[in-house]
PDB file of C-alpha atoms in Angstrom:
ATOM      1  CA  MET A   1     -11.643 314.884 135.362  1.00  0.00           C
ATOM      2  CA  LYS A   2     -10.964 317.409 138.153  1.00  0.00           C
ATOM      3  CA  GLN A   3     -14.664 317.874 138.793  1.00  0.00           C
ATOM      4  CA  MET A   4     -15.141 314.110 139.040  1.00  0.00           C
ATOM      5  CA  LYS A   5     -12.270 313.972 141.577  1.00  0.00           C
ATOM      6  CA  ASN A   6     -13.891 316.717 143.654  1.00  0.00           C
ATOM      7  CA  ASN A   7     -17.251 314.991 143.506  1.00  0.00           C
ATOM      8  CA  GLY A   8     -15.597 311.738 144.617  1.00  0.00           C
ATOM      9  CA  MET A   9     -14.165 313.511 147.680  1.00  0.00           C
ATOM     10  CA  LEU A  10     -17.587 314.880 148.592  1.00  0.00           C
ATOM     11  CA  LEU A  11     -19.158 311.440 148.095  1.00  0.00           C
ATOM     12  CA  LEU A  12     -16.572 309.864 150.422  1.00  0.00           C
ATOM     13  CA  THR A  13     -17.264 312.656 152.913  1.00  0.00           C
ATOM     14  CA  ALA A  14     -20.940 311.771 152.911  1.00  0.00           C
ATOM     15  CA  LEU A  15     -20.126 308.079 153.444  1.00  0.00           C
ATOM     16  CA  ILE A  16     -17.942 308.845 156.491  1.00  0.00           C
ATOM     17  CA  TRP A  17     -20.514 311.219 157.906  1.00  0.00           C
ATOM     18  CA  GLY A  18     -23.299 308.674 157.393  1.00  0.00           C
ATOM     19  CA  CYS A  19     -21.439 306.090 159.475  1.00  0.00           C
ATOM     20  CA  SER A  20     -20.546 308.689 162.132  1.00  0.00           C
ATOM     21  CA  PHE A  21     -24.185 308.884 163.322  1.00  0.00           C
ATOM     22  CA  VAL A  22     -23.527 305.590 165.138  1.00  0.00           C
ATOM     23  CA  ALA A  23     -20.432 307.062 166.812  1.00  0.00           C
ATOM     24  CA  GLN A  24     -22.319 310.183 167.871  1.00  0.00           C
ATOM     25  CA  SER A  25     -25.141 308.189 169.345  1.00  0.00           C
ATOM     26  CA  VAL A  26     -22.888 305.812 171.281  1.00  0.00           C
ATOM     27  CA  GLY A  27     -20.540 308.551 172.461  1.00  0.00           C
ATOM     28  CA  MET A  28     -23.378 310.495 174.013  1.00  0.00           C
ATOM     29  CA  ASP A  29     -23.958 307.579 176.383  1.00  0.00           C
ATOM     30  CA  TYR A  30     -20.726 308.455 178.177  1.00  0.00           C
ATOM     31  CA  VAL A  31     -20.038 312.181 177.756  1.00  0.00           C
ATOM     32  CA  GLY A  32     -21.972 315.423 177.263  1.00  0.00           C
ATOM     33  CA  PRO A  33     -22.554 317.047 173.885  1.00  0.00           C
ATOM     34  CA  PHE A  34     -19.986 319.840 174.342  1.00  0.00           C
ATOM     35  CA  THR A  35     -17.378 317.439 175.712  1.00  0.00           C
ATOM     36  CA  PHE A  36     -17.876 315.065 172.792  1.00  0.00           C
ATOM     37  CA  ASN A  37     -17.546 317.871 170.237  1.00  0.00           C
ATOM     38  CA  CYS A  38     -14.592 319.484 171.969  1.00  0.00           C
ATOM     39  CA  VAL A  39     -12.553 316.248 172.134  1.00  0.00           C
ATOM     40  CA  ARG A  40     -13.420 315.131 168.595  1.00  0.00           C
ATOM     41  CA  CYS A  41     -12.448 318.530 167.129  1.00  0.00           C
ATOM     42  CA  VAL A  42      -9.148 318.687 169.004  1.00  0.00           C
ATOM     43  CA  ILE A  43      -8.346 315.174 167.791  1.00  0.00           C
ATOM     44  CA  GLY A  44      -9.308 316.148 164.259  1.00  0.00           C
ATOM     45  CA  SER A  45      -6.953 319.104 164.341  1.00  0.00           C
ATOM     46  CA  ALA A  46      -4.074 317.079 165.821  1.00  0.00           C
ATOM     47  CA  VAL A  47      -4.464 314.365 163.163  1.00  0.00           C
ATOM     48  CA  LEU A  48      -3.892 316.943 160.399  1.00  0.00           C
ATOM     49  CA  VAL A  49      -0.590 318.278 161.779  1.00  0.00           C
ATOM     50  CA  PRO A  50       1.571 315.378 160.470  1.00  0.00           C
ATOM     51  CA  VAL A  51      -0.420 315.449 157.224  1.00  0.00           C
ATOM     52  CA  ILE A  52       0.475 319.108 156.737  1.00  0.00           C
ATOM     53  CA  PHE A  53       4.136 318.362 157.511  1.00  0.00           C
ATOM     54  CA  LEU A  54       4.312 315.528 154.975  1.00  0.00           C
ATOM     55  CA  MET A  55       2.508 317.570 152.324  1.00  0.00           C
ATOM     56  CA  ASP A  56       4.913 320.470 152.819  1.00  0.00           C
ATOM     57  CA  ARG A  57       7.930 318.171 152.416  1.00  0.00           C
ATOM     58  CA  GLN A  58       6.478 316.712 149.240  1.00  0.00           C
ATOM     59  CA  LYS A  59       5.723 320.151 147.782  1.00  0.00           C
ATOM     60  CA  LYS A  60       9.235 321.294 148.582  1.00  0.00           C
ATOM     61  CA  LYS A  61      10.739 318.290 146.846  1.00  0.00           C
ATOM     62  CA  ASP A  62       8.547 318.785 143.786  1.00  0.00           C
ATOM     63  CA  LYS A  63       9.488 322.474 143.524  1.00  0.00           C
ATOM     64  CA  MET A  64      13.207 321.754 143.905  1.00  0.00           C
ATOM     65  CA  SER A  65      13.097 319.006 141.225  1.00  0.00           C
ATOM     66  CA  LYS A  66      11.325 321.369 138.827  1.00  0.00           C
ATOM     67  CA  GLY A  67      13.422 324.391 139.747  1.00  0.00           C
ATOM     68  CA  GLU A  68      10.348 326.317 140.873  1.00  0.00           C
ATOM     69  CA  LEU A  69      10.247 328.920 143.613  1.00  0.00           C
ATOM     70  CA  LYS A  70       6.561 329.767 143.244  1.00  0.00           C
ATOM     71  CA  LYS A  71       4.893 331.127 146.362  1.00  0.00           C
ATOM     72  CA  ASP A  72       2.021 329.092 147.818  1.00  0.00           C
ATOM     73  CA  ARG A  73      -1.508 330.355 147.178  1.00  0.00           C
ATOM     74  CA  GLY A  74      -3.243 332.440 149.823  1.00  0.00           C
ATOM     75  CA  GLY A  75      -1.897 334.646 152.599  1.00  0.00           C
ATOM     76  CA  THR A  76      -1.633 333.817 156.290  1.00  0.00           C
ATOM     77  CA  LYS A  77      -4.299 336.370 157.224  1.00  0.00           C
ATOM     78  CA  THR A  78      -6.830 334.896 154.785  1.00  0.00           C
ATOM     79  CA  LEU A  79      -5.967 331.355 155.971  1.00  0.00           C
ATOM     80  CA  VAL A  80      -6.449 332.154 159.635  1.00  0.00           C
ATOM     81  CA  THR A  81      -9.590 334.205 158.999  1.00  0.00           C
ATOM     82  CA  GLY A  82     -11.135 331.380 156.941  1.00  0.00           C
ATOM     83  CA  GLY A  83     -10.212 328.751 159.501  1.00  0.00           C
ATOM     84  CA  ILE A  84     -11.631 330.731 162.420  1.00  0.00           C
ATOM     85  CA  CYS A  85     -14.853 331.574 160.566  1.00  0.00           C
ATOM     86  CA  CYS A  86     -15.377 327.931 159.542  1.00  0.00           C
ATOM     87  CA  GLY A  87     -14.517 326.741 163.054  1.00  0.00           C
ATOM     88  CA  VAL A  88     -16.979 329.022 164.859  1.00  0.00           C
ATOM     89  CA  VAL A  89     -19.776 328.073 162.478  1.00  0.00           C
ATOM     90  CA  LEU A  90     -18.947 324.372 162.754  1.00  0.00           C
ATOM     91  CA  ALA A  91     -18.943 324.511 166.543  1.00  0.00           C
ATOM     92  CA  VAL A  92     -22.412 326.067 166.586  1.00  0.00           C
ATOM     93  CA  ALA A  93     -23.806 323.656 164.003  1.00  0.00           C
ATOM     94  CA  SER A  94     -22.422 320.497 165.556  1.00  0.00           C
ATOM     95  CA  SER A  95     -23.516 321.490 169.039  1.00  0.00           C
ATOM     96  CA  LEU A  96     -27.060 322.174 167.856  1.00  0.00           C
ATOM     97  CA  GLN A  97     -27.088 318.760 166.182  1.00  0.00           C
ATOM     98  CA  GLN A  98     -25.783 316.964 169.279  1.00  0.00           C
ATOM     99  CA  PHE A  99     -28.424 318.531 171.526  1.00  0.00           C
ATOM    100  CA  GLY A 100     -31.146 318.007 168.956  1.00  0.00           C
ATOM    101  CA  ILE A 101     -30.455 314.279 168.807  1.00  0.00           C
ATOM    102  CA  LEU A 102     -31.150 314.103 172.540  1.00  0.00           C
ATOM    103  CA  TYR A 103     -34.764 315.171 172.028  1.00  0.00           C
ATOM    104  CA  THR A 104     -35.793 313.803 168.632  1.00  0.00           C
ATOM    105  CA  THR A 105     -35.511 310.594 166.649  1.00  0.00           C
ATOM    106  CA  VAL A 106     -32.524 309.828 164.453  1.00  0.00           C
ATOM    107  CA  GLY A 107     -34.740 309.615 161.386  1.00  0.00           C
ATOM    108  CA  LYS A 108     -36.248 313.047 161.864  1.00  0.00           C
ATOM    109  CA  ALA A 109     -32.842 314.527 162.757  1.00  0.00           C
ATOM    110  CA  GLY A 110     -31.348 313.107 159.557  1.00  0.00           C
ATOM    111  CA  PHE A 111     -34.133 314.502 157.432  1.00  0.00           C
ATOM    112  CA  ILE A 112     -34.190 317.965 159.007  1.00  0.00           C
ATOM    113  CA  THR A 113     -30.343 318.309 159.012  1.00  0.00           C
ATOM    114  CA  ALA A 114     -30.238 317.492 155.303  1.00  0.00           C
ATOM    115  CA  MET A 115     -32.575 320.396 154.606  1.00  0.00           C
ATOM    116  CA  TYR A 116     -29.432 322.377 153.846  1.00  0.00           C
ATOM    117  CA  ILE A 117     -29.769 321.059 150.302  1.00  0.00           C
ATOM    118  CA  VAL A 118     -32.747 323.412 150.017  1.00  0.00           C
ATOM    119  CA  LEU A 119     -31.251 326.283 152.019  1.00  0.00           C
ATOM    120  CA  VAL A 120     -27.911 326.441 150.133  1.00  0.00           C
ATOM    121  CA  PRO A 121     -29.346 327.481 146.766  1.00  0.00           C
ATOM    122  CA  VAL A 122     -31.918 329.796 148.434  1.00  0.00           C
ATOM    123  CA  LEU A 123     -29.294 331.630 150.477  1.00  0.00           C
ATOM    124  CA  GLY A 124     -26.889 331.477 147.532  1.00  0.00           C
ATOM    125  CA  ILE A 125     -29.275 333.578 145.490  1.00  0.00           C
ATOM    126  CA  PHE A 126     -29.000 336.422 148.010  1.00  0.00           C
ATOM    127  CA  ILE A 127     -25.189 336.482 147.709  1.00  0.00           C
ATOM    128  CA  GLY A 128     -25.160 336.479 143.924  1.00  0.00           C
ATOM    129  CA  LYS A 129     -24.844 332.734 143.166  1.00  0.00           C
ATOM    130  CA  LYS A 130     -26.467 331.643 139.895  1.00  0.00           C
ATOM    131  CA  VAL A 131     -28.478 328.449 140.044  1.00  0.00           C
ATOM    132  CA  ARG A 132     -29.646 326.400 137.069  1.00  0.00           C
ATOM    133  CA  PRO A 133     -33.357 325.546 136.966  1.00  0.00           C
ATOM    134  CA  LEU A 134     -32.390 321.835 136.780  1.00  0.00           C
ATOM    135  CA  ILE A 135     -30.732 322.110 140.180  1.00  0.00           C
ATOM    136  CA  PHE A 136     -34.023 323.203 141.765  1.00  0.00           C
ATOM    137  CA  LEU A 137     -35.659 320.075 140.268  1.00  0.00           C
ATOM    138  CA  CYS A 138     -32.834 317.975 141.762  1.00  0.00           C
ATOM    139  CA  VAL A 139     -33.295 319.658 145.121  1.00  0.00           C
ATOM    140  CA  ALA A 140     -37.039 318.889 145.099  1.00  0.00           C
ATOM    141  CA  MET A 141     -36.368 315.248 144.185  1.00  0.00           C
ATOM    142  CA  ALA A 142     -33.715 314.973 146.895  1.00  0.00           C
ATOM    143  CA  VAL A 143     -35.999 316.394 149.576  1.00  0.00           C
ATOM    144  CA  ALA A 144     -38.729 313.978 148.530  1.00  0.00           C
ATOM    145  CA  GLY A 145     -36.228 311.148 148.684  1.00  0.00           C
ATOM    146  CA  LEU A 146     -35.062 312.135 152.141  1.00  0.00           C
ATOM    147  CA  TYR A 147     -38.674 312.266 153.282  1.00  0.00           C
ATOM    148  CA  PHE A 148     -39.414 308.696 152.129  1.00  0.00           C
ATOM    149  CA  LEU A 149     -36.093 307.542 153.516  1.00  0.00           C
ATOM    150  CA  CYS A 150     -36.177 309.141 156.962  1.00  0.00           C
ATOM    151  CA  MET A 151     -39.676 310.222 157.929  1.00  0.00           C
ATOM    152  CA  THR A 152     -41.341 307.054 159.206  1.00  0.00           C
ATOM    153  CA  GLU A 153     -43.446 308.772 161.840  1.00  0.00           C
ATOM    154  CA  ARG A 154     -46.007 311.588 161.921  1.00  0.00           C
ATOM    155  CA  LEU A 155     -44.475 314.957 161.022  1.00  0.00           C
ATOM    156  CA  SER A 156     -44.443 317.194 164.101  1.00  0.00           C
ATOM    157  CA  LEU A 157     -41.903 319.605 165.551  1.00  0.00           C
ATOM    158  CA  ASN A 158     -40.603 319.477 169.149  1.00  0.00           C
ATOM    159  CA  ILE A 159     -37.668 321.251 170.784  1.00  0.00           C
ATOM    160  CA  GLY A 160     -35.253 318.669 169.326  1.00  0.00           C
ATOM    161  CA  ASP A 161     -36.607 319.189 165.830  1.00  0.00           C
ATOM    162  CA  LEU A 162     -36.252 322.934 166.138  1.00  0.00           C
ATOM    163  CA  LEU A 163     -32.644 322.619 167.356  1.00  0.00           C
ATOM    164  CA  VAL A 164     -31.806 320.368 164.358  1.00  0.00           C
ATOM    165  CA  LEU A 165     -33.560 322.789 162.032  1.00  0.00           C
ATOM    166  CA  LEU A 166     -31.334 325.594 163.348  1.00  0.00           C
ATOM    167  CA  CYS A 167     -28.401 323.207 162.830  1.00  0.00           C
ATOM    168  CA  ALA A 168     -29.367 322.858 159.142  1.00  0.00           C
ATOM    169  CA  VAL A 169     -29.389 326.637 158.770  1.00  0.00           C
ATOM    170  CA  VAL A 170     -25.940 326.928 160.338  1.00  0.00           C
ATOM    171  CA  PHE A 171     -24.572 324.041 158.218  1.00  0.00           C
ATOM    172  CA  THR A 172     -25.832 325.966 155.192  1.00  0.00           C
ATOM    173  CA  ILE A 173     -23.748 328.948 156.297  1.00  0.00           C
ATOM    174  CA  HIS A 174     -20.803 326.560 156.796  1.00  0.00           C
ATOM    175  CA  ILE A 175     -20.995 325.298 153.217  1.00  0.00           C
ATOM    176  CA  LEU A 176     -21.157 328.835 151.839  1.00  0.00           C
ATOM    177  CA  VAL A 177     -18.242 330.025 154.024  1.00  0.00           C
ATOM    178  CA  ILE A 178     -16.117 327.088 152.825  1.00  0.00           C
ATOM    179  CA  ASP A 179     -17.148 327.898 149.231  1.00  0.00           C
ATOM    180  CA  HIS A 180     -15.762 331.405 149.738  1.00  0.00           C
ATOM    181  CA  PHE A 181     -12.447 330.551 151.408  1.00  0.00           C
ATOM    182  CA  SER A 182     -11.476 327.138 150.005  1.00  0.00           C
ATOM    183  CA  PRO A 183     -10.266 328.438 146.555  1.00  0.00           C
ATOM    184  CA  LEU A 184      -8.097 331.046 148.282  1.00  0.00           C
ATOM    185  CA  VAL A 185      -6.075 329.046 150.790  1.00  0.00           C
ATOM    186  CA  ASP A 186      -4.566 325.626 151.531  1.00  0.00           C
ATOM    187  CA  GLY A 187      -7.513 323.371 152.387  1.00  0.00           C
ATOM    188  CA  VAL A 188      -5.751 321.061 154.862  1.00  0.00           C
ATOM    189  CA  ARG A 189      -4.309 323.996 156.850  1.00  0.00           C
ATOM    190  CA  MET A 190      -7.683 325.728 156.966  1.00  0.00           C
ATOM    191  CA  SER A 191      -9.278 322.464 158.111  1.00  0.00           C
ATOM    192  CA  ALA A 192      -6.783 322.145 160.979  1.00  0.00           C
ATOM    193  CA  ILE A 193      -7.433 325.717 162.096  1.00  0.00           C
ATOM    194  CA  GLN A 194     -11.150 325.091 161.757  1.00  0.00           C
ATOM    195  CA  PHE A 195     -11.121 322.111 164.151  1.00  0.00           C
ATOM    196  CA  LEU A 196      -8.872 323.814 166.687  1.00  0.00           C
ATOM    197  CA  THR A 197     -11.212 326.817 166.737  1.00  0.00           C
ATOM    198  CA  ALA A 198     -14.282 324.597 167.064  1.00  0.00           C
ATOM    199  CA  GLY A 199     -12.652 322.668 169.886  1.00  0.00           C
ATOM    200  CA  ILE A 200     -11.825 325.892 171.773  1.00  0.00           C
ATOM    201  CA  VAL A 201     -15.366 327.254 171.248  1.00  0.00           C
ATOM    202  CA  CYS A 202     -16.929 324.020 172.546  1.00  0.00           C
ATOM    203  CA  ALA A 203     -14.512 323.901 175.472  1.00  0.00           C
ATOM    204  CA  VAL A 204     -15.987 327.047 177.015  1.00  0.00           C
ATOM    205  CA  PRO A 205     -19.545 325.717 177.587  1.00  0.00           C
ATOM    206  CA  MET A 206     -18.060 322.258 178.351  1.00  0.00           C
ATOM    207  CA  LEU A 207     -16.173 323.705 181.325  1.00  0.00           C
ATOM    208  CA  LEU A 208     -19.081 325.919 182.391  1.00  0.00           C
ATOM    209  CA  TRP A 209     -22.012 323.496 182.191  1.00  0.00           C
ATOM    210  CA  GLU A 210     -20.630 319.968 181.955  1.00  0.00           C
ATOM    211  CA  ASP A 211     -18.380 317.911 184.200  1.00  0.00           C
ATOM    212  CA  PRO A 212     -15.854 316.282 181.812  1.00  0.00           C
ATOM    213  CA  LYS A 213     -13.920 313.356 183.253  1.00  0.00           C
ATOM    214  CA  VAL A 214     -10.929 311.661 181.676  1.00  0.00           C
ATOM    215  CA  GLY A 215     -12.258 308.241 182.637  1.00  0.00           C
ATOM    216  CA  GLU A 216     -15.553 308.781 180.836  1.00  0.00           C
ATOM    217  CA  ILE A 217     -13.771 310.092 177.727  1.00  0.00           C
ATOM    218  CA  LEU A 218     -11.499 307.049 177.711  1.00  0.00           C
ATOM    219  CA  THR A 219     -14.485 304.766 178.063  1.00  0.00           C
ATOM    220  CA  ALA A 220     -15.916 306.315 174.889  1.00  0.00           C
ATOM    221  CA  TRP A 221     -12.554 306.109 173.080  1.00  0.00           C
ATOM    222  CA  MET A 222     -13.858 304.232 170.059  1.00  0.00           C
ATOM    223  CA  PRO A 223     -16.723 306.576 169.001  1.00  0.00           C
ATOM    224  CA  VAL A 224     -14.644 309.611 169.983  1.00  0.00           C
ATOM    225  CA  LEU A 225     -11.696 308.467 167.875  1.00  0.00           C
ATOM    226  CA  TYR A 226     -13.900 307.695 164.880  1.00  0.00           C
ATOM    227  CA  ALA A 227     -15.646 311.054 165.135  1.00  0.00           C
ATOM    228  CA  GLY A 228     -12.311 312.838 165.617  1.00  0.00           C
ATOM    229  CA  VAL A 229     -10.093 311.067 163.076  1.00  0.00           C
ATOM    230  CA  MET A 230     -12.570 310.046 160.367  1.00  0.00           C
ATOM    231  CA  SER A 231     -15.538 312.415 160.663  1.00  0.00           C
ATOM    232  CA  CYS A 232     -13.441 315.528 161.511  1.00  0.00           C
ATOM    233  CA  GLY A 233      -9.873 314.983 160.358  1.00  0.00           C
ATOM    234  CA  VAL A 234     -10.653 313.090 157.153  1.00  0.00           C
ATOM    235  CA  ALA A 235     -14.224 313.963 156.128  1.00  0.00           C
ATOM    236  CA  TYR A 236     -14.275 317.716 156.796  1.00  0.00           C
ATOM    237  CA  THR A 237     -10.894 318.070 155.078  1.00  0.00           C
ATOM    238  CA  LEU A 238     -12.214 316.164 152.087  1.00  0.00           C
ATOM    239  CA  GLN A 239     -15.194 318.554 152.108  1.00  0.00           C
ATOM    240  CA  ILE A 240     -12.933 321.598 151.931  1.00  0.00           C
ATOM    241  CA  LEU A 241     -10.768 320.089 149.191  1.00  0.00           C
ATOM    242  CA  GLY A 242     -13.783 318.787 147.282  1.00  0.00           C
ATOM    243  CA  GLN A 243     -15.622 322.103 147.384  1.00  0.00           C
ATOM    244  CA  LYS A 244     -12.803 323.998 145.591  1.00  0.00           C
ATOM    245  CA  ASN A 245     -14.287 325.444 142.405  1.00  0.00           C
ATOM    246  CA  ALA A 246     -17.430 323.328 142.907  1.00  0.00           C
ATOM    247  CA  ASP A 247     -21.031 324.541 142.694  1.00  0.00           C
ATOM    248  CA  PRO A 248     -22.122 324.822 146.374  1.00  0.00           C
ATOM    249  CA  THR A 249     -25.605 323.567 145.537  1.00  0.00           C
ATOM    250  CA  VAL A 250     -24.267 320.448 143.817  1.00  0.00           C
ATOM    251  CA  ALA A 251     -21.838 319.999 146.738  1.00  0.00           C
ATOM    252  CA  SER A 252     -24.722 320.146 149.208  1.00  0.00           C
ATOM    253  CA  LEU A 253     -26.604 317.485 147.212  1.00  0.00           C
ATOM    254  CA  LEU A 254     -23.644 315.159 147.324  1.00  0.00           C
ATOM    255  CA  LEU A 255     -23.080 315.802 151.046  1.00  0.00           C
ATOM    256  CA  SER A 256     -26.764 315.120 151.776  1.00  0.00           C
ATOM    257  CA  LEU A 257     -26.174 311.503 150.804  1.00  0.00           C
ATOM    258  CA  GLU A 258     -24.952 311.024 154.367  1.00  0.00           C
ATOM    259  CA  SER A 259     -28.599 310.197 155.205  1.00  0.00           C
ATOM    260  CA  VAL A 260     -28.637 307.462 152.577  1.00  0.00           C
ATOM    261  CA  PHE A 261     -25.327 306.015 153.733  1.00  0.00           C
ATOM    262  CA  SER A 262     -26.418 306.051 157.394  1.00  0.00           C
ATOM    263  CA  VAL A 263     -29.430 303.885 156.537  1.00  0.00           C
ATOM    264  CA  LEU A 264     -27.395 301.621 154.261  1.00  0.00           C
ATOM    265  CA  ALA A 265     -24.720 301.220 156.929  1.00  0.00           C
ATOM    266  CA  GLY A 266     -27.396 300.110 159.412  1.00  0.00           C
ATOM    267  CA  TRP A 267     -28.701 297.618 156.838  1.00  0.00           C
ATOM    268  CA  VAL A 268     -25.314 296.098 155.965  1.00  0.00           C
ATOM    269  CA  LEU A 269     -23.550 296.237 159.352  1.00  0.00           C
ATOM    270  CA  LEU A 270     -26.432 295.931 161.808  1.00  0.00           C
ATOM    271  CA  GLY A 271     -28.888 293.873 159.785  1.00  0.00           C
ATOM    272  CA  GLN A 272     -31.556 296.588 159.789  1.00  0.00           C
ATOM    273  CA  GLY A 273     -33.721 295.917 156.722  1.00  0.00           C
ATOM    274  CA  LEU A 274     -34.931 298.605 154.307  1.00  0.00           C
ATOM    275  CA  SER A 275     -38.610 298.924 153.527  1.00  0.00           C
ATOM    276  CA  ASN A 276     -39.913 299.582 150.029  1.00  0.00           C
ATOM    277  CA  ARG A 277     -40.556 303.172 151.094  1.00  0.00           C
ATOM    278  CA  GLU A 278     -36.909 303.639 152.176  1.00  0.00           C
ATOM    279  CA  LEU A 279     -35.631 301.991 149.008  1.00  0.00           C
ATOM    280  CA  PHE A 280     -37.742 304.361 146.954  1.00  0.00           C
ATOM    281  CA  GLY A 281     -36.259 307.300 148.913  1.00  0.00           C
ATOM    282  CA  CYS A 282     -32.718 306.083 148.169  1.00  0.00           C
ATOM    283  CA  ALA A 283     -33.550 305.775 144.488  1.00  0.00           C
ATOM    284  CA  LEU A 284     -34.903 309.344 144.344  1.00  0.00           C
ATOM    285  CA  MET A 285     -31.775 310.646 146.037  1.00  0.00           C
ATOM    286  CA  PHE A 286     -29.418 308.927 143.636  1.00  0.00           C
ATOM    287  CA  VAL A 287     -31.416 310.086 140.579  1.00  0.00           C
ATOM    288  CA  ALA A 288     -31.278 313.634 141.903  1.00  0.00           C
ATOM    289  CA  ILE A 289     -27.497 313.413 142.311  1.00  0.00           C
ATOM    290  CA  ILE A 290     -27.013 312.025 138.800  1.00  0.00           C
ATOM    291  CA  LEU A 291     -29.162 314.740 137.237  1.00  0.00           C
ATOM    292  CA  ALA A 292     -27.239 317.434 139.138  1.00  0.00           C
ATOM    293  CA  GLN A 293     -23.985 316.189 137.582  1.00  0.00           C
ATOM    294  CA  LEU A 294     -25.199 316.557 133.998  1.00  0.00           C
ATOM    295  CA  PRO A 295     -22.979 319.073 132.159  1.00  0.00           C
ATOM    296  CA  LYS A 296     -24.397 322.455 131.308  1.00  0.00           C
ATOM    297  CA  LYS A 297     -25.017 323.004 127.609  1.00  0.00           C
ATOM    298  CA  ASN A 298     -22.720 325.474 125.891  1.00  0.00           C
ATOM    299  CA  ARG A 299     -24.983 327.369 123.543  1.00  0.00           C
ATOM    300  CA  LYS A 300     -22.089 328.846 121.624  1.00  0.00           C
ATOM    301  CA  ASN A 301     -20.995 325.457 120.468  1.00  0.00           C
ATOM    302  CA  GLU A 302     -24.501 324.115 119.676  1.00  0.00           C
ATOM    303  CA  THR A 303     -25.367 323.419 116.031  1.00  0.00           C
ATOM    304  CA  VAL A 304     -28.853 323.452 114.616  1.00  0.00           C
ATOM    305  CA  LYS A 305     -29.902 320.383 112.644  1.00  0.00           C
ATOM    306  CA  VAL A 306     -32.440 320.799 109.868  1.00  0.00           C
TER     307      VAL A 306
END
């Protein structure tokens, strides 16, 4: 039941991220990439402050009613370290993605970014993560599905594609860093520190190379708010909570559904039809996700039938 709850959080994360591609595209019409990321991350961090306050009050009430004085999990040093590490990695990944979208198509950007579903198990092997053979089959099916879903033009790499490919590598590191810290600390607190750190990191190049204006930011209030509140404050927090005690490879497969949801959102909300090729890609993705959720056999409890 707990695993299903975690998977549901990751699925909702993918849905919010899929819809956020529209916000990112529209927001870039008014402000620069670093400005957009800085403002959205600061908003994401601010949104979580009242959430942390309410959660602390509820925990305190629960402990008092049960007569418990148990100390919360994780120390302050681990919490701050995890939040800063996640924030720095997130700032780099999101900035690479924003710049990459300027020079490549959305379809190719979506496909290349989602390549972290391949990179997560590969890098995981080097840090001692065990991966079931079935997961590699699911990864192959998911990559094939993403190809049919997103790649509608001739495959070629330009500067934008390379930037997004680097973004996929950094997002892979982000998933693995969260996998390390999320079981040790409070997820919502770490998420708030993560966004504040990412906002500060993006603020430096914003002030050096861009000319942020309050009027332009206010003009882009709708995409900025969606990206800040939903994509950052809600989705990334759900990612941290959902990845607790979850297989990082399975988590990356669920998160990669953002590409599917982005296409489906365009179909439902904007009337953009899906071709048979794209529908086939969606089907492959969902089959891969379902197979990845199949429980692992426990050989000790198996019985042999004669």
